[in-house]
mmCIF file of C-alpha atoms in Angstrom:
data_model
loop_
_atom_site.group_PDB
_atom_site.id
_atom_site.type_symbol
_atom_site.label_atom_id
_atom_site.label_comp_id
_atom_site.label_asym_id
_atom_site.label_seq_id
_atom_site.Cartn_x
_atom_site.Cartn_y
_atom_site.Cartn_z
ATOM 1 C CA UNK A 436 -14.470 21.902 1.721
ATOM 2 C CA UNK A 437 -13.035 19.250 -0.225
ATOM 3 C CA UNK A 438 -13.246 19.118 -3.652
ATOM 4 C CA UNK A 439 -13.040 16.603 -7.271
ATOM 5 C CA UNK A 440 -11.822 17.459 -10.353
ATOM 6 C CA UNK A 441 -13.125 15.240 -13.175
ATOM 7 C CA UNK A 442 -11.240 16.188 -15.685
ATOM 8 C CA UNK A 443 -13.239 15.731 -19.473
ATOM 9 C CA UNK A 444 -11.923 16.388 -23.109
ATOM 10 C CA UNK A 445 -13.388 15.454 -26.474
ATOM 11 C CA UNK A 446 -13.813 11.881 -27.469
ATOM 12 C CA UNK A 447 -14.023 10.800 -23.089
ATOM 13 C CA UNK A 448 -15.328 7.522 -22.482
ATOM 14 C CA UNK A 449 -18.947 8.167 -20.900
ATOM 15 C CA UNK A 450 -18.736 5.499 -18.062
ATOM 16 C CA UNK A 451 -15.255 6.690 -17.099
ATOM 17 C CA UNK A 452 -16.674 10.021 -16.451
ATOM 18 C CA UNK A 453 -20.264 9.494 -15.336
ATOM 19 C CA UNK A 454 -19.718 6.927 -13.029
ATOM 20 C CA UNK A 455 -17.307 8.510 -10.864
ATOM 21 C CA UNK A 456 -19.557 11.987 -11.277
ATOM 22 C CA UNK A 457 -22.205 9.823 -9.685
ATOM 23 C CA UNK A 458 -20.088 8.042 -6.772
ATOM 24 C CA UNK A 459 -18.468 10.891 -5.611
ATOM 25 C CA UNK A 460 -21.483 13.074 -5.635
ATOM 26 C CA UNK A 461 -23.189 10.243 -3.552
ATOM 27 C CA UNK A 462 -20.677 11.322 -0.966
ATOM 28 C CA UNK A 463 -22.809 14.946 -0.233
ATOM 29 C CA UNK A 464 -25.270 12.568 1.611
ATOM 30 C CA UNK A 465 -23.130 11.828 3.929
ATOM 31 C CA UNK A 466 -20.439 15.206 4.064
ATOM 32 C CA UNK A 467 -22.120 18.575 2.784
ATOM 33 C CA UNK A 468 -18.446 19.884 2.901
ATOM 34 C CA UNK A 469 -17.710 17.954 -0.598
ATOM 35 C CA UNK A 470 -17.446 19.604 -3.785
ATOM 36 C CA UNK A 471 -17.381 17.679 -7.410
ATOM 37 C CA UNK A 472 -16.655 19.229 -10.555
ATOM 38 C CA UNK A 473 -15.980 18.035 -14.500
ATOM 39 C CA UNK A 474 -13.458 20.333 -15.942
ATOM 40 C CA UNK A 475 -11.887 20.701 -19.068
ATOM 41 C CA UNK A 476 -10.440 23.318 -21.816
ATOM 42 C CA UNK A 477 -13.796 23.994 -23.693
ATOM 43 C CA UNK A 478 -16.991 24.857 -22.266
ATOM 44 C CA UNK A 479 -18.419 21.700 -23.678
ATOM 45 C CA UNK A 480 -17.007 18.603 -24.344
ATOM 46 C CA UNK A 481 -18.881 15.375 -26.748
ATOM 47 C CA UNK A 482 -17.623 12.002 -25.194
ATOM 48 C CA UNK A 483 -17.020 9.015 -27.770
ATOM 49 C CA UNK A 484 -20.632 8.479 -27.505
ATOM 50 C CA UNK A 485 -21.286 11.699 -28.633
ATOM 51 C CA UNK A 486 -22.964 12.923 -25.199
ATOM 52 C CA UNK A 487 -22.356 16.762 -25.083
ATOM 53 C CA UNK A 488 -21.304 18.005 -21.592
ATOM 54 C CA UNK A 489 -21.317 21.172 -20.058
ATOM 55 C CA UNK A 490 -18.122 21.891 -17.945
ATOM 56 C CA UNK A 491 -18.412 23.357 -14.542
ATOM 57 C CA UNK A 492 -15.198 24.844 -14.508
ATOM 58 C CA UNK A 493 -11.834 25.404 -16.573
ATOM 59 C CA UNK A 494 -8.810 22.696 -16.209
ATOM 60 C CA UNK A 495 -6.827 24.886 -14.132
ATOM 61 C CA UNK A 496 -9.317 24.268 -11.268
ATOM 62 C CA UNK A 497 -7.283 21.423 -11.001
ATOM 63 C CA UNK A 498 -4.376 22.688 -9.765
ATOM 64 C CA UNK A 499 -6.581 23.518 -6.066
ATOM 65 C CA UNK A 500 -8.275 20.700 -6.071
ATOM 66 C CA UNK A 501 -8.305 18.328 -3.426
ATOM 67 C CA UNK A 502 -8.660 14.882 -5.812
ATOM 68 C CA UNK A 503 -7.971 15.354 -9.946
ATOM 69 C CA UNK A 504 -9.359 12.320 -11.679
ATOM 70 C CA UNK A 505 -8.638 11.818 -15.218
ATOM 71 C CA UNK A 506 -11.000 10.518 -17.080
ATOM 72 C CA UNK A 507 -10.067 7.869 -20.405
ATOM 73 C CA UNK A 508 -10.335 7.221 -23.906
ATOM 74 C CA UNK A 509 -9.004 8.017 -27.392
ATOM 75 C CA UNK A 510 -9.049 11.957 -26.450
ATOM 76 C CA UNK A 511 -5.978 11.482 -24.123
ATOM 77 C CA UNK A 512 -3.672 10.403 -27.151
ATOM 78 C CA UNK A 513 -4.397 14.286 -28.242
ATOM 79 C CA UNK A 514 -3.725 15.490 -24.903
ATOM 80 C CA UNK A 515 -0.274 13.669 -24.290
ATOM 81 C CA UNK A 516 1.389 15.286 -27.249
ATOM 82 C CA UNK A 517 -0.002 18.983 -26.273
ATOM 83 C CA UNK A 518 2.063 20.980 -24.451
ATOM 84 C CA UNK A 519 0.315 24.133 -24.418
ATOM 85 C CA UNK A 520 -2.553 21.738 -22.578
ATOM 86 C CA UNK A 521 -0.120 19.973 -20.435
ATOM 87 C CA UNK A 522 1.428 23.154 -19.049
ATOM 88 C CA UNK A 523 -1.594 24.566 -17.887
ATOM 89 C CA UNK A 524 -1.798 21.328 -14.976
ATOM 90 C CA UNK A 525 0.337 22.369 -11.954
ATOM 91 C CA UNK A 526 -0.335 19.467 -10.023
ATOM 92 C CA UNK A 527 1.254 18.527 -6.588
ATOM 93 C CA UNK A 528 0.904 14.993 -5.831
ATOM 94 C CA UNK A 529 2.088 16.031 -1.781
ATOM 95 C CA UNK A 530 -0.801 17.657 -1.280
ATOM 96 C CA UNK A 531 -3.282 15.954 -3.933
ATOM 97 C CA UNK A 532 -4.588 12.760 -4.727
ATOM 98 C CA UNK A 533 -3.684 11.911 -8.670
ATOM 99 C CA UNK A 534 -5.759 9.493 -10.236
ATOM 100 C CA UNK A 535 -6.786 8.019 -13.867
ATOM 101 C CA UNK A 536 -9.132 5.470 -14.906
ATOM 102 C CA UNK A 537 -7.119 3.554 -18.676
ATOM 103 C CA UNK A 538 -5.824 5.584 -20.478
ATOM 104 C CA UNK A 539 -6.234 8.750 -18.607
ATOM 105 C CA UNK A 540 -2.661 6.684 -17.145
ATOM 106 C CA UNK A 541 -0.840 8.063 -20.038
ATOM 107 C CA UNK A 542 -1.722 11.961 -19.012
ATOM 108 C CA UNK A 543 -0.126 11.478 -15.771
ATOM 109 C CA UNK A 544 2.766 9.656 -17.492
ATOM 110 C CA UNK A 545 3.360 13.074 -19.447
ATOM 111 C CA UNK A 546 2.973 15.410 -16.839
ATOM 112 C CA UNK A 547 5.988 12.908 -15.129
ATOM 113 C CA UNK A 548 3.600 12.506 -12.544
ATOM 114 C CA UNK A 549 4.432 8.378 -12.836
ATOM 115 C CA UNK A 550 8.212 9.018 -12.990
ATOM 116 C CA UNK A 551 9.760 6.082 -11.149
ATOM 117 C CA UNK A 552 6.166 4.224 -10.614
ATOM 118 C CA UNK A 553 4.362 1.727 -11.736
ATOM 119 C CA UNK A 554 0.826 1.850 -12.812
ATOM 120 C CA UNK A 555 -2.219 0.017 -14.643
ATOM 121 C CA UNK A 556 -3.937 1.198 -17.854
ATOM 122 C CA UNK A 557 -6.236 -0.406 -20.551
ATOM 123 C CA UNK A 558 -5.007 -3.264 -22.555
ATOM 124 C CA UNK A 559 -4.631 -1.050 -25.855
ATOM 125 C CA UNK A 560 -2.783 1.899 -24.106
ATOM 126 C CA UNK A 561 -0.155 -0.409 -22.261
ATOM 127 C CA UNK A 562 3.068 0.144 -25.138
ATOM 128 C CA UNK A 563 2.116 4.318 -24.956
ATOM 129 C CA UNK A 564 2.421 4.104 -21.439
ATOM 130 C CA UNK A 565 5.766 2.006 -21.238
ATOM 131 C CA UNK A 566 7.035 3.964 -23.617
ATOM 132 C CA UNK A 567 7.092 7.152 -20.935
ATOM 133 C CA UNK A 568 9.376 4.178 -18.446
ATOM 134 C CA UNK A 569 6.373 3.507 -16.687
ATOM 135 C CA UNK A 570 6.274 -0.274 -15.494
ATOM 136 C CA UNK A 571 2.584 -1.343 -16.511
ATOM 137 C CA UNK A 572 0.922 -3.761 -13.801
ATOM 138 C CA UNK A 573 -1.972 -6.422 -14.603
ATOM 139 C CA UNK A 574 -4.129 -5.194 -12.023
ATOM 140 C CA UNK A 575 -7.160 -3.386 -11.986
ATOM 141 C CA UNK A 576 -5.788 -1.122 -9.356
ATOM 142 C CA UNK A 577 -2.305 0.538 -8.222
ATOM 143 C CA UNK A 578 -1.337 2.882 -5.626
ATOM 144 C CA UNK A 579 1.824 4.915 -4.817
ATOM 145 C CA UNK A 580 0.541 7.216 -2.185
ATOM 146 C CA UNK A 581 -1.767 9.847 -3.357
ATOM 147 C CA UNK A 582 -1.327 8.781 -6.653
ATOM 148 C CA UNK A 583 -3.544 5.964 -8.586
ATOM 149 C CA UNK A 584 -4.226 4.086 -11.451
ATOM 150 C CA UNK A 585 -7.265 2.174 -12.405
ATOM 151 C CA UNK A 586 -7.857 -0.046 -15.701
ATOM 152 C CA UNK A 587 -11.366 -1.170 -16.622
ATOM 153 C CA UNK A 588 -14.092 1.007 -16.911
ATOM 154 C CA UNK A 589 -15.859 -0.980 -13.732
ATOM 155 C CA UNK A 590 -12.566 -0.631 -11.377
ATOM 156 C CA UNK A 591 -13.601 3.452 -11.005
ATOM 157 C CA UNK A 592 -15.774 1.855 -8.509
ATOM 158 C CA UNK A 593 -12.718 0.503 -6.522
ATOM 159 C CA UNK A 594 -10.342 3.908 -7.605
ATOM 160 C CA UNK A 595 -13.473 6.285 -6.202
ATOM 161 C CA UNK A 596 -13.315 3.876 -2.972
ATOM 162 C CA UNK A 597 -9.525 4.915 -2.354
ATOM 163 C CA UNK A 598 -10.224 8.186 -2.628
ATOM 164 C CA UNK A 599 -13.085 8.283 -0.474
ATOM 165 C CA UNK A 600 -11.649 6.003 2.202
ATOM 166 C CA UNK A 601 -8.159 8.195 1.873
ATOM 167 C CA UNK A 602 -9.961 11.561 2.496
ATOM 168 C CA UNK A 603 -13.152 10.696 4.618
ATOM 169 C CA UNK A 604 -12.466 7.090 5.961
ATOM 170 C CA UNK A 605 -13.790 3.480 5.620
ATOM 171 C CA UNK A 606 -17.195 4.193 6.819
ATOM 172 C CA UNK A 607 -18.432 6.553 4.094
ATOM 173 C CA UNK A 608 -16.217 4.245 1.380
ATOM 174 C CA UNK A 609 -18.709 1.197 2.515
ATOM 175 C CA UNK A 610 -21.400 3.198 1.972
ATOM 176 C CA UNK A 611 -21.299 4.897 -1.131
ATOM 177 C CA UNK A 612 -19.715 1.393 -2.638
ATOM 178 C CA UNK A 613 -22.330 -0.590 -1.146
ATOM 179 C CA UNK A 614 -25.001 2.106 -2.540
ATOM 180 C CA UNK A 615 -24.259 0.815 -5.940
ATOM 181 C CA UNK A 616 -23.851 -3.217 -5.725
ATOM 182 C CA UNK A 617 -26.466 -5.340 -6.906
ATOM 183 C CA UNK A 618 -28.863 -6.160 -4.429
ATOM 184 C CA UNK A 619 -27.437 -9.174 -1.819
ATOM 185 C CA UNK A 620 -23.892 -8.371 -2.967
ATOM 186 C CA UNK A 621 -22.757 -5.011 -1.441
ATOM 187 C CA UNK A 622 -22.956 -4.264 2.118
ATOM 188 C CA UNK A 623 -25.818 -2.701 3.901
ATOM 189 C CA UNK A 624 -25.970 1.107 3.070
ATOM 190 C CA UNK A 625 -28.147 3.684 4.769
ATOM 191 C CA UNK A 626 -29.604 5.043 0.969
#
């Protein structure tokens, strides 16, 4: 069973969360042995939008998950200066895939999960996340091994592509990407 840790806090922006909870769990068409979860600190969280969300599990589940995606916005600027929060993350990037979508960037940047990369993040978090040494790219997505950045709310669709391709192969990428692309723009998809 592989499994996805979305991991949510107060003031998360809604796409950054929702649209990855939907790709990913388009995957369980195609693999029953797939697991995705939102996780956080607090049984609920309220995105910047002021959705309330029920949390499937705590943010340790993390540390055994297969994939731990961070989700962005003006929560994270909390989280990186909170060490009782950042202590309870024990995550190995060997044996995980790391990822953020904007700003979630600057959570792996204090966990020193970015120590010696570079990475991408939104245009407004790019000084907080050079001020942790990280080189900041212009792309929309970068990848050091297991670990990746994303910047844009739309480039989750690309960042939940790696991670799909990386753990179940190009075949099921093309297919849950293509699931999603307006109609005579994506590939053919079995949905």
């Amino acid at each position: 069973m592989k499994t996805v840790a979305i991991v949510a806090f107060d003031k998360f922006t809604d796409i950054d969360v929702f649209l990855p909870w939907d790709l990913f769990n388009r995957v369980k068409l195609r693999n029953k042995e797939w697991q995705v979860k939102i996780v956080g600190t607090q049984d609920q969280h309220t995105s910047v939008c002021g959705i309330k969300l029920d949390m499937h599990a705590q943010i340790e589940a993390c540390n055994d998950a297969d994939v731990v995606f961070f989700a962005s916005g003006p929560g994270t600027r909390a989280l990186i200066k909170d060490p009782a929060y950042l202590k309870r993350l024990k995550l190995d990037p060997q044996r995980q895939i790391i990822c953020s979508m904007c700003s979630g960037s600057l959570i792996l940047a204090a966990l020193g999960v970015l120590d010696g990369l570079t990475a991408t993040t939104y245009p407004t978090a790019i000084e907080e996340l050079k001020s942790y040494g990280v080189e900041v790219e212009n792309k929309d997505l970068v990848v050091h091994g297991n670990i990746a950045t994303a910047a844009g709310c739309l480039a989750a669709i690309d960042l939940v592509g790696f991670v799909i391709e990386k753990l179940l192969g190009t075949e099921i990428k093309d297919d849950v990407i293509a699931s999603v692309m307006p109609v005579g723009k994506g590939l053919e998809c079995i949905y």
